[in-house]
């Protein structure tokens, strides 16, 4: 009973969070995505990138975006200026680059580039969620 209550409290607090819950690093994010069978939002970013900052202060600060990501996705961010790990196939010369990955870390689509607005990003999240439900990514790709 205690475990159930604790799980419900943690789930509720993450859904009502004021910020995106980011995985500690790429590898732990992949493990969590496999465990929960959720798609991954992988963001390749840089602290000194003007459009990365815009993305963080607008789209990634939106309550609906935060709620959707925390509920339905595992979110990973990799900062090129911190030498965070980024798989070679996901590296791009421009930032921000936003990838939607299967739980195994394989791209589901080509990346979104730049500071995507809230409306467009929410539409992309819905497309990814529908596709993810339609395809059994746990065993494929």
GROMACS .gro file of N, CA and C in nm:
model
  423
    1UNK      N    1   0.082  -0.120   0.000
    1UNK     CA    2   0.000   0.000   0.000
    1UNK      C    3   0.087   0.126   0.000
    2UNK      N    4   0.194   0.122   0.081
    2UNK     CA    5   0.283   0.236   0.089
    2UNK      C    6   0.347   0.265  -0.047
    3UNK      N    7   0.391   0.161  -0.117
    3UNK     CA    8   0.454   0.178  -0.248
    3UNK      C    9   0.356   0.238  -0.348
    4UNK      N   10   0.232   0.193  -0.344
    4UNK     CA   11   0.130   0.247  -0.433
    4UNK      C   12   0.107   0.395  -0.407
    5UNK      N   13   0.096   0.432  -0.281
    5UNK     CA   14   0.075   0.571  -0.244
    5UNK      C   15   0.195   0.657  -0.287
    6UNK      N   16   0.315   0.608  -0.262
    6UNK     CA   17   0.436   0.680  -0.300
    6UNK      C   18   0.442   0.699  -0.452
    7UNK      N   19   0.410   0.594  -0.526
    7UNK     CA   20   0.410   0.602  -0.672
    7UNK      C   21   0.310   0.705  -0.721
    8UNK      N   22   0.191   0.707  -0.661
    8UNK     CA   23   0.089   0.804  -0.701
    8UNK      C   24   0.133   0.947  -0.671
    9UNK      N   25   0.195   0.968  -0.557
    9UNK     CA   26   0.242   1.101  -0.520
    9UNK      C   27   0.351   1.147  -0.617
   10UNK      N   28   0.446   1.059  -0.648
   10UNK     CA   29   0.554   1.094  -0.740
   10UNK      C   30   0.500   1.123  -0.880
   11UNK      N   31   0.407   1.041  -0.926
   11UNK     CA   32   0.349   1.061  -1.059
   11UNK      C   33   0.274   1.193  -1.065
   12UNK      N   34   0.194   1.220  -0.965
   12UNK     CA   35   0.117   1.345  -0.960
   12UNK      C   36   0.210   1.465  -0.955
   13UNK      N   37   0.315   1.457  -0.874
   13UNK     CA   38   0.406   1.571  -0.863
   13UNK      C   39   0.481   1.594  -0.993
   14UNK      N   40   0.516   1.487  -1.065
   14UNK     CA   41   0.585   1.507  -1.192
   14UNK      C   42   0.491   1.565  -1.297
   15UNK      N   43   0.364   1.527  -1.293
   15UNK     CA   44   0.268   1.581  -1.389
   15UNK      C   45   0.237   1.727  -1.363
   16UNK      N   46   0.242   1.766  -1.237
   16UNK     CA   47   0.211   1.904  -1.201
   16UNK      C   48   0.336   1.989  -1.188
   17UNK      N   49   0.450   1.935  -1.225
   17UNK     CA   50   0.576   2.005  -1.212
   17UNK      C   51   0.577   2.133  -1.294
   18UNK      N   52   0.659   2.227  -1.250
   18UNK     CA   53   0.673   2.353  -1.320
   18UNK      C   54   0.786   2.351  -1.421
   19UNK      N   55   0.851   2.237  -1.433
   19UNK     CA   56   0.958   2.225  -1.531
   19UNK      C   57   0.965   2.083  -1.584
   20UNK      N   58   1.031   2.070  -1.696
   20UNK     CA   59   1.047   1.939  -1.758
   20UNK      C   60   1.141   1.855  -1.672
   21UNK      N   61   1.103   1.730  -1.654
   21UNK     CA   62   1.190   1.636  -1.581
   21UNK      C   63   1.286   1.578  -1.684
   22UNK      N   64   1.413   1.618  -1.675
   22UNK     CA   65   1.516   1.573  -1.768
   22UNK      C   66   1.588   1.451  -1.711
   23UNK      N   67   1.619   1.356  -1.797
   23UNK     CA   68   1.699   1.242  -1.756
   23UNK      C   69   1.839   1.292  -1.718
   24UNK      N   70   1.905   1.217  -1.632
   24UNK     CA   71   2.038   1.255  -1.586
   24UNK      C   72   2.138   1.261  -1.701
   25UNK      N   73   2.128   1.167  -1.794
   25UNK     CA   74   2.216   1.163  -1.910
   25UNK      C   75   2.152   1.075  -2.016
   26UNK      N   76   2.216   1.064  -2.132
   26UNK     CA   77   2.158   0.990  -2.243
   26UNK      C   78   2.132   0.843  -2.207
   27UNK      N   79   2.232   0.777  -2.150
   27UNK     CA   80   2.219   0.635  -2.120
   27UNK      C   81   2.108   0.607  -2.019
   28UNK      N   82   2.099   0.687  -1.915
   28UNK     CA   83   1.993   0.664  -1.815
   28UNK      C   84   1.855   0.695  -1.874
   29UNK      N   85   1.849   0.792  -1.966
   29UNK     CA   86   1.723   0.822  -2.033
   29UNK      C   87   1.677   0.706  -2.120
   30UNK      N   88   1.769   0.644  -2.192
   30UNK     CA   89   1.736   0.528  -2.275
   30UNK      C   90   1.685   0.413  -2.187
   31UNK      N   91   1.754   0.388  -2.078
   31UNK     CA   92   1.710   0.281  -1.987
   31UNK      C   93   1.570   0.306  -1.933
   32UNK      N   94   1.542   0.430  -1.896
   32UNK     CA   95   1.410   0.465  -1.843
   32UNK      C   96   1.303   0.454  -1.951
   33UNK      N   97   1.335   0.496  -2.073
   33UNK     CA   98   1.239   0.486  -2.184
   33UNK      C   99   1.205   0.340  -2.213
   34UNK      N  100   1.305   0.253  -2.210
   34UNK     CA  101   1.281   0.110  -2.230
   34UNK      C  102   1.195   0.054  -2.117
   35UNK      N  103   1.227   0.093  -1.996
   35UNK     CA  104   1.154   0.044  -1.878
   35UNK      C  105   1.006   0.087  -1.883
   36UNK      N  106   0.981   0.212  -1.919
   36UNK     CA  107   0.844   0.265  -1.921
   36UNK      C  108   0.778   0.252  -2.058
   37UNK      N  109   0.853   0.207  -2.158
   37UNK     CA  110   0.806   0.197  -2.297
   37UNK      C  111   0.742   0.330  -2.342
   38UNK      N  112   0.825   0.433  -2.340
   38UNK     CA  113   0.783   0.567  -2.382
   38UNK      C  114   0.878   0.620  -2.489
   39UNK      N  115   0.826   0.706  -2.575
   39UNK     CA  116   0.915   0.771  -2.672
   39UNK      C  117   1.004   0.873  -2.599
   40UNK      N  118   1.110   0.912  -2.667
   40UNK     CA  119   1.209   1.003  -2.609
   40UNK      C  120   1.210   1.134  -2.687
   41UNK      N  121   1.214   1.245  -2.613
   41UNK     CA  122   1.248   1.373  -2.672
   41UNK      C  123   1.395   1.393  -2.641
   42UNK      N  124   1.478   1.401  -2.744
   42UNK     CA  125   1.621   1.427  -2.726
   42UNK      C  126   1.651   1.564  -2.783
   43UNK      N  127   1.705   1.652  -2.700
   43UNK     CA  128   1.735   1.789  -2.741
   43UNK      C  129   1.886   1.808  -2.742
   44UNK      N  130   1.939   1.842  -2.857
   44UNK     CA  131   2.080   1.876  -2.871
   44UNK      C  132   2.087   2.027  -2.864
   45UNK      N  133   2.154   2.081  -2.761
   45UNK     CA  134   2.146   2.223  -2.731
   45UNK      C  135   2.283   2.281  -2.697
   46UNK      N  136   2.284   2.412  -2.673
   46UNK     CA  137   2.406   2.481  -2.631
   46UNK      C  138   2.362   2.601  -2.546
   47UNK      N  139   2.428   2.622  -2.435
   47UNK     CA  140   2.390   2.732  -2.345
   47UNK      C  141   2.405   2.870  -2.409
   48UNK      N  142   2.500   2.884  -2.501
   48UNK     CA  143   2.526   3.014  -2.562
   48UNK      C  144   2.448   3.035  -2.691
   49UNK      N  145   2.362   2.941  -2.725
   49UNK     CA  146   2.282   2.949  -2.847
   49UNK      C  147   2.157   3.035  -2.821
   50UNK      N  148   2.142   3.140  -2.898
   50UNK     CA  149   2.028   3.231  -2.881
   50UNK      C  150   1.894   3.160  -2.893
   51UNK      N  151   1.882   3.073  -2.995
   51UNK     CA  152   1.753   3.006  -3.017
   51UNK      C  153   1.729   2.894  -2.916
   52UNK      N  154   1.835   2.837  -2.860
   52UNK     CA  155   1.819   2.738  -2.753
   52UNK      C  156   1.759   2.805  -2.630
   53UNK      N  157   1.808   2.924  -2.600
   53UNK     CA  158   1.756   3.000  -2.486
   53UNK      C  159   1.611   3.037  -2.509
   54UNK      N  160   1.578   3.081  -2.630
   54UNK     CA  161   1.439   3.115  -2.663
   54UNK      C  162   1.350   2.991  -2.645
   55UNK      N  163   1.394   2.877  -2.695
   55UNK     CA  164   1.318   2.752  -2.682
   55UNK      C  165   1.293   2.719  -2.535
   56UNK      N  166   1.396   2.730  -2.453
   56UNK     CA  167   1.384   2.699  -2.310
   56UNK      C  168   1.289   2.796  -2.239
   57UNK      N  169   1.296   2.925  -2.274
   57UNK     CA  170   1.216   3.026  -2.203
   57UNK      C  171   1.072   3.036  -2.253
   58UNK      N  172   1.044   2.980  -2.369
   58UNK     CA  173   0.908   2.988  -2.423
   58UNK      C  174   0.844   2.849  -2.426
   59UNK      N  175   0.877   2.771  -2.525
   59UNK     CA  176   0.812   2.641  -2.546
   59UNK      C  177   0.833   2.548  -2.427
   60UNK      N  178   0.956   2.536  -2.377
   60UNK     CA  179   0.983   2.443  -2.267
   60UNK      C  180   0.937   2.497  -2.132
   61UNK      N  181   0.885   2.620  -2.129
   61UNK     CA  182   0.829   2.676  -2.007
   61UNK      C  183   0.675   2.669  -2.007
   62UNK      N  184   0.617   2.628  -2.118
   62UNK     CA  185   0.472   2.620  -2.130
   62UNK      C  186   0.417   2.504  -2.046
   63UNK      N  187   0.315   2.531  -1.967
   63UNK     CA  188   0.261   2.429  -1.876
   63UNK      C  189   0.209   2.305  -1.948
   64UNK      N  190   0.144   2.323  -2.062
   64UNK     CA  191   0.091   2.207  -2.135
   64UNK      C  192   0.206   2.124  -2.194
   65UNK      N  193   0.309   2.190  -2.244
   65UNK     CA  194   0.427   2.119  -2.295
   65UNK      C  195   0.492   2.040  -2.181
   66UNK      N  196   0.512   2.105  -2.068
   66UNK     CA  197   0.573   2.040  -1.952
   66UNK      C  198   0.491   1.918  -1.910
   67UNK      N  199   0.361   1.936  -1.898
   67UNK     CA  200   0.274   1.826  -1.856
   67UNK      C  201   0.280   1.709  -1.954
   68UNK      N  202   0.272   1.738  -2.083
   68UNK     CA  203   0.274   1.632  -2.184
   68UNK      C  204   0.407   1.558  -2.184
   69UNK      N  205   0.516   1.633  -2.180
   69UNK     CA  206   0.648   1.568  -2.179
   69UNK      C  207   0.667   1.482  -2.054
   70UNK      N  208   0.631   1.536  -1.939
   70UNK     CA  209   0.652   1.461  -1.814
   70UNK      C  210   0.563   1.337  -1.805
   71UNK      N  211   0.447   1.339  -1.870
   71UNK     CA  212   0.355   1.226  -1.864
   71UNK      C  213   0.385   1.121  -1.971
   72UNK      N  214   0.412   1.164  -2.094
   72UNK     CA  215   0.414   1.072  -2.207
   72UNK      C  216   0.551   1.048  -2.271
   73UNK      N  217   0.654   1.118  -2.225
   73UNK     CA  218   0.786   1.108  -2.287
   73UNK      C  219   0.894   1.096  -2.180
   74UNK      N  220   1.008   1.049  -2.223
   74UNK     CA  221   1.131   1.061  -2.145
   74UNK      C  222   1.209   1.171  -2.215
   75UNK      N  223   1.250   1.272  -2.141
   75UNK     CA  224   1.318   1.388  -2.200
   75UNK      C  225   1.467   1.385  -2.164
   76UNK      N  226   1.548   1.405  -2.267
   76UNK     CA  227   1.693   1.407  -2.250
   76UNK      C  228   1.746   1.532  -2.318
   77UNK      N  229   1.836   1.602  -2.252
   77UNK     CA  230   1.902   1.717  -2.314
   77UNK      C  231   2.052   1.693  -2.310
   78UNK      N  232   2.118   1.730  -2.419
   78UNK     CA  233   2.263   1.718  -2.430
   78UNK      C  234   2.317   1.854  -2.472
   79UNK      N  235   2.406   1.910  -2.390
   79UNK     CA  236   2.464   2.041  -2.420
   79UNK      C  237   2.602   2.023  -2.482
   80UNK      N  238   2.616   2.071  -2.605
   80UNK     CA  239   2.745   2.056  -2.674
   80UNK      C  240   2.855   2.134  -2.604
   81UNK      N  241   2.822   2.244  -2.537
   81UNK     CA  242   2.924   2.323  -2.470
   81UNK      C  243   2.960   2.268  -2.332
   82UNK      N  244   2.897   2.158  -2.293
   82UNK     CA  245   2.934   2.089  -2.169
   82UNK      C  246   2.994   1.951  -2.200
   83UNK      N  247   3.013   1.924  -2.329
   83UNK     CA  248   3.065   1.794  -2.374
   83UNK      C  249   2.980   1.678  -2.326
   84UNK      N  250   2.848   1.699  -2.318
   84UNK     CA  251   2.756   1.590  -2.286
   84UNK      C  252   2.760   1.488  -2.399
   85UNK      N  253   2.731   1.365  -2.364
   85UNK     CA  254   2.731   1.259  -2.465
   85UNK      C  255   2.616   1.279  -2.563
   86UNK      N  256   2.649   1.274  -2.690
   86UNK     CA  257   2.550   1.275  -2.798
   86UNK      C  258   2.591   1.168  -2.898
   87UNK      N  259   2.503   1.072  -2.926
   87UNK     CA  260   2.537   0.972  -3.027
   87UNK      C  261   2.572   1.040  -3.160
   88UNK      N  262   2.670   0.987  -3.227
   88UNK     CA  263   2.719   1.047  -3.352
   88UNK      C  264   2.607   1.070  -3.453
   89UNK      N  265   2.515   0.974  -3.464
   89UNK     CA  266   2.408   0.986  -3.564
   89UNK      C  267   2.305   1.095  -3.528
   90UNK      N  268   2.308   1.145  -3.405
   90UNK     CA  269   2.214   1.250  -3.364
   90UNK      C  270   2.280   1.388  -3.361
   91UNK      N  271   2.410   1.393  -3.379
   91UNK     CA  272   2.482   1.520  -3.377
   91UNK      C  273   2.449   1.601  -3.502
   92UNK      N  274   2.425   1.728  -3.482
   92UNK     CA  275   2.402   1.821  -3.593
   92UNK      C  276   2.482   1.948  -3.565
   93UNK      N  277   2.526   2.018  -3.670
   93UNK     CA  278   2.605   2.139  -3.649
   93UNK      C  279   2.524   2.256  -3.593
   94UNK      N  280   2.392   2.249  -3.605
   94UNK     CA  281   2.306   2.359  -3.559
   94UNK      C  282   2.232   2.319  -3.432
   95UNK      N  283   2.210   2.417  -3.347
   95UNK     CA  284   2.130   2.396  -3.227
   95UNK      C  285   2.023   2.504  -3.221
   96UNK      N  286   1.911   2.476  -3.158
   96UNK     CA  287   1.872   2.347  -3.101
   96UNK      C  288   1.822   2.249  -3.209
   97UNK      N  289   1.849   2.124  -3.184
   97UNK     CA  290   1.799   2.015  -3.267
   97UNK      C  291   1.715   1.925  -3.177
   98UNK      N  292   1.591   1.900  -3.218
   98UNK     CA  293   1.499   1.820  -3.137
   98UNK      C  294   1.466   1.690  -3.210
   99UNK      N  295   1.498   1.580  -3.147
   99UNK     CA  296   1.474   1.447  -3.203
   99UNK      C  297   1.365   1.377  -3.123
  100UNK      N  298   1.285   1.298  -3.191
  100UNK     CA  299   1.193   1.205  -3.126
  100UNK      C  300   1.248   1.066  -3.154
  101UNK      N  301   1.278   0.994  -3.047
  101UNK     CA  302   1.342   0.864  -3.057
  101UNK      C  303   1.253   0.755  -3.001
  102UNK      N  304   1.273   0.633  -3.052
  102UNK     CA  305   1.209   0.516  -2.993
  102UNK      C  306   1.282   0.486  -2.861
  103UNK      N  307   1.227   0.399  -2.776
  103UNK     CA  308   1.295   0.366  -2.650
  103UNK      C  309   1.435   0.307  -2.671
  104UNK      N  310   1.462   0.254  -2.788
  104UNK     CA  311   1.596   0.201  -2.817
  104UNK      C  312   1.692   0.309  -2.863
  105UNK      N  313   1.645   0.432  -2.876
  105UNK     CA  314   1.732   0.543  -2.915
  105UNK      C  315   1.739   0.568  -3.063
  106UNK      N  316   1.655   0.501  -3.142
  106UNK     CA  317   1.655   0.520  -3.287
  106UNK      C  318   1.557   0.631  -3.325
  107UNK      N  319   1.596   0.718  -3.419
  107UNK     CA  320   1.507   0.827  -3.460
  107UNK      C  321   1.376   0.775  -3.519
  108UNK      N  322   1.267   0.837  -3.478
  108UNK     CA  323   1.136   0.807  -3.535
  108UNK      C  324   1.111   0.894  -3.658
  109UNK      N  325   1.170   1.013  -3.660
  109UNK     CA  326   1.152   1.110  -3.767
  109UNK      C  327   1.282   1.187  -3.785
  110UNK      N  328   1.286   1.271  -3.888
  110UNK     CA  329   1.395   1.367  -3.901
  110UNK      C  330   1.378   1.470  -3.789
  111UNK      N  331   1.486   1.536  -3.747
  111UNK     CA  332   1.474   1.628  -3.633
  111UNK      C  333   1.402   1.758  -3.667
  112UNK      N  334   1.347   1.819  -3.563
  112UNK     CA  335   1.297   1.956  -3.573
  112UNK      C  336   1.416   2.046  -3.542
  113UNK      N  337   1.428   2.154  -3.614
  113UNK     CA  338   1.541   2.244  -3.596
  113UNK      C  339   1.492   2.381  -3.551
  114UNK      N  340   1.562   2.440  -3.457
  114UNK     CA  341   1.533   2.576  -3.415
  114UNK      C  342   1.436   2.585  -3.298
  115UNK      N  343   1.399   2.707  -3.269
  115UNK     CA  344   1.309   2.737  -3.156
  115UNK      C  345   1.165   2.716  -3.201
  116UNK      N  346   1.119   2.594  -3.195
  116UNK     CA  347   0.983   2.559  -3.235
  116UNK      C  348   0.884   2.623  -3.136
  117UNK      N  349   0.780   2.684  -3.188
  117UNK     CA  350   0.680   2.747  -3.103
  117UNK      C  351   0.594   2.646  -3.030
  118UNK      N  352   0.523   2.692  -2.929
  118UNK     CA  353   0.441   2.605  -2.844
  118UNK      C  354   0.339   2.527  -2.924
  119UNK      N  355   0.262   2.595  -3.007
  119UNK     CA  356   0.156   2.527  -3.083
  119UNK      C  357   0.211   2.418  -3.174
  120UNK      N  358   0.314   2.452  -3.249
  120UNK     CA  359   0.375   2.355  -3.339
  120UNK      C  360   0.437   2.239  -3.264
  121UNK      N  361   0.497   2.268  -3.150
  121UNK     CA  362   0.560   2.162  -3.071
  121UNK      C  363   0.454   2.068  -3.012
  122UNK      N  364   0.344   2.124  -2.963
  122UNK     CA  365   0.235   2.040  -2.910
  122UNK      C  366   0.177   1.951  -3.021
  123UNK      N  367   0.165   2.006  -3.141
  123UNK     CA  368   0.117   1.925  -3.254
  123UNK      C  369   0.215   1.811  -3.283
  124UNK      N  370   0.345   1.841  -3.279
  124UNK     CA  371   0.446   1.737  -3.301
  124UNK      C  372   0.438   1.629  -3.193
  125UNK      N  373   0.419   1.670  -3.069
  125UNK     CA  374   0.406   1.572  -2.960
  125UNK      C  375   0.287   1.479  -2.983
  126UNK      N  376   0.176   1.536  -3.030
  126UNK     CA  377   0.058   1.453  -3.057
  126UNK      C  378   0.083   1.355  -3.171
  127UNK      N  379   0.151   1.399  -3.275
  127UNK     CA  380   0.184   1.309  -3.387
  127UNK      C  381   0.271   1.194  -3.337
  128UNK      N  382   0.371   1.226  -3.258
  128UNK     CA  383   0.462   1.124  -3.206
  128UNK      C  384   0.387   1.025  -3.116
  129UNK      N  385   0.301   1.077  -3.029
  129UNK     CA  386   0.225   0.988  -2.939
  129UNK      C  387   0.137   0.892  -3.019
  130UNK      N  388   0.068   0.943  -3.122
  130UNK     CA  389  -0.018   0.857  -3.204
  130UNK      C  390   0.063   0.751  -3.277
  131UNK      N  391   0.174   0.791  -3.336
  131UNK     CA  392   0.260   0.697  -3.408
  131UNK      C  393   0.317   0.591  -3.313
  132UNK      N  394   0.355   0.636  -3.194
  132UNK     CA  395   0.414   0.545  -3.097
  132UNK      C  396   0.313   0.439  -3.054
  133UNK      N  397   0.188   0.479  -3.035
  133UNK     CA  398   0.083   0.383  -2.998
  133UNK      C  399   0.054   0.286  -3.111
  134UNK      N  400   0.063   0.336  -3.235
  134UNK     CA  401   0.031   0.255  -3.352
  134UNK      C  402   0.137   0.147  -3.377
  135UNK      N  403   0.263   0.180  -3.353
  135UNK     CA  404   0.375   0.089  -3.379
  135UNK      C  405   0.426   0.035  -3.246
  136UNK      N  406   0.455  -0.093  -3.242
  136UNK     CA  407   0.507  -0.151  -3.119
  136UNK      C  408   0.659  -0.129  -3.114
  137UNK      N  409   0.702  -0.014  -3.061
  137UNK     CA  410   0.844   0.020  -3.057
  137UNK      C  411   0.920  -0.063  -2.955
  138UNK      N  412   0.850  -0.126  -2.864
  138UNK     CA  413   0.919  -0.205  -2.761
  138UNK      C  414   0.998  -0.319  -2.823
  139UNK      N  415   0.945  -0.376  -2.931
  139UNK     CA  416   1.009  -0.492  -2.990
  139UNK      C  417   1.072  -0.462  -3.127
  140UNK      N  418   1.041  -0.347  -3.185
  140UNK     CA  419   1.093  -0.318  -3.318
  140UNK      C  420   1.194  -0.204  -3.312
  141UNK      N  421   1.255  -0.181  -3.426
  141UNK     CA  422   1.349  -0.071  -3.446
  141UNK      C  423   1.456  -0.076  -3.342
   0.00000   0.00000   0.00000
